[in-house]
Amino acid sequence: TVLPYGIEEKLKTVDWNKKDVLVGLLRNPNQLNKNYQHNFYHIPANEINEEDLPIHWVALYQSQNIFKENSGIYYYGEVIRSFRTLRKNIKEIVPRPGTENEVYYRFDVKQWIPLKEHIKVKERGPQEHEFKFTNYFLLQNSTIFPELFFKNEEIEIVICEDKSPARELIRE
C-alpha cells in the first residue's frame, strides 16, 4: 500500500487519547440557526464528565431523523470560552419548560467553520443524551460518522488492509 506523503509522520504526532472535540447534537433546525448565528453551543452539564474537559472544539451533528438528507457534520468551531450557567441564562434559544434552572455548559466559539467535505451518517449517529468526543485529526479526516471514533490500532489495520471507504480516512 502506498500512503500519501507525510501521513506516517502526521499519525505519529496524533495524541489518540486526547478527545477534545465535542460532537454536539442538535434538537432542530432552529437550534442550528441560533448556534450558527450566535457562535455558541450548549449542553446539559450532567452530560459532561470532568475527564471530558477541556473541550477545545465543537462539531455540530445534524441527525437523520431531524435533518433528513442534510444529516451529518457540516460545521465545527474552536471554543474560545466555556462556562457553566443556568439554562435560563442562555437567551438565544428559549428553554424547554422545566429546564430553566438546570445547569448547562455554554461553549462560545470563534466562528463556525465548514468542513471541506461533510461527515456523512452511516447506519446511525448518536442519539439524544449520547454525546461523543473525538480528536481534531479524525474530525478533519473522517468521511463517515463511525470513523470519528477510530483508535490508533484501527487506523493501522485500515492502512494495512487497504479497505475502502475507510482507507480514504488517511488522505491529505
XYZ file of N, CA and C in Angstrom, residues 5 8 16 25 40 45 48 72 78 87 98 103 107 112 116 118 129-130 133 139 144 150 154 158 160 164 166 172:
84
model
N 2.209 11.085 0.962
C 3.456 11.604 1.507
C 3.218 12.301 2.849
N 2.528 9.139 7.596
C 3.065 8.406 8.747
C 3.543 9.371 9.822
N -3.856 10.100 20.470
C -5.109 9.358 20.320
C -5.932 9.362 21.597
N -24.998 17.353 19.506
C -26.264 17.060 18.850
C -27.136 18.305 18.782
N -22.221 29.764 19.289
C -22.163 29.076 20.567
C -22.815 27.699 20.449
N -25.029 20.188 31.786
C -23.757 19.927 32.472
C -23.629 18.467 32.889
N -21.577 15.975 30.650
C -20.127 16.083 30.502
C -19.463 15.698 31.817
N -25.561 14.794 9.157
C -24.113 14.667 9.232
C -23.498 15.848 9.952
N -13.857 26.482 17.004
C -12.896 26.483 18.111
C -13.523 27.176 19.315
N -29.729 27.226 32.527
C -30.280 27.228 31.173
C -31.029 28.520 30.868
N -39.403 23.517 32.224
C -38.844 22.639 33.246
C -37.328 22.571 33.249
N -28.410 23.200 35.192
C -27.066 23.713 34.911
C -26.621 23.194 33.547
N -20.582 26.861 25.398
C -19.316 26.957 24.676
C -19.449 28.052 23.637
N -18.039 29.410 13.232
C -18.317 28.072 12.712
C -17.624 27.938 11.365
N -14.371 20.746 4.792
C -14.149 20.677 3.346
C -15.144 19.722 2.704
N -18.471 17.325 4.165
C -19.210 16.998 5.388
C -19.060 15.525 5.738
N -28.853 12.398 24.379
C -28.116 12.060 25.605
C -26.970 11.086 25.340
N -26.477 11.020 24.128
C -25.364 10.137 23.787
C -24.283 11.000 23.121
N -17.137 12.197 21.840
C -15.925 13.002 21.750
C -14.969 12.340 20.772
N -11.634 14.496 13.115
C -12.645 15.432 12.619
C -12.274 15.921 11.224
N -17.169 9.426 7.138
C -18.407 8.894 7.695
C -18.313 8.909 9.217
N -12.324 6.079 15.562
C -11.227 5.148 15.386
C -10.190 5.346 16.485
N -6.907 0.786 15.030
C -7.875 0.595 13.960
C -7.418 1.278 12.676
N -6.673 -0.449 9.025
C -7.257 0.080 7.794
C -6.171 0.329 6.759
N -3.140 -1.043 6.602
C -2.515 -2.295 6.188
C -3.405 -3.115 5.266
N -11.688 0.007 1.689
C -12.430 1.208 1.305
C -13.820 1.095 1.895
N -13.086 3.315 4.257
C -12.328 3.790 5.404
C -10.884 4.123 5.017
N -4.697 13.488 2.282
C -4.098 14.807 2.542
C -5.160 15.872 2.500
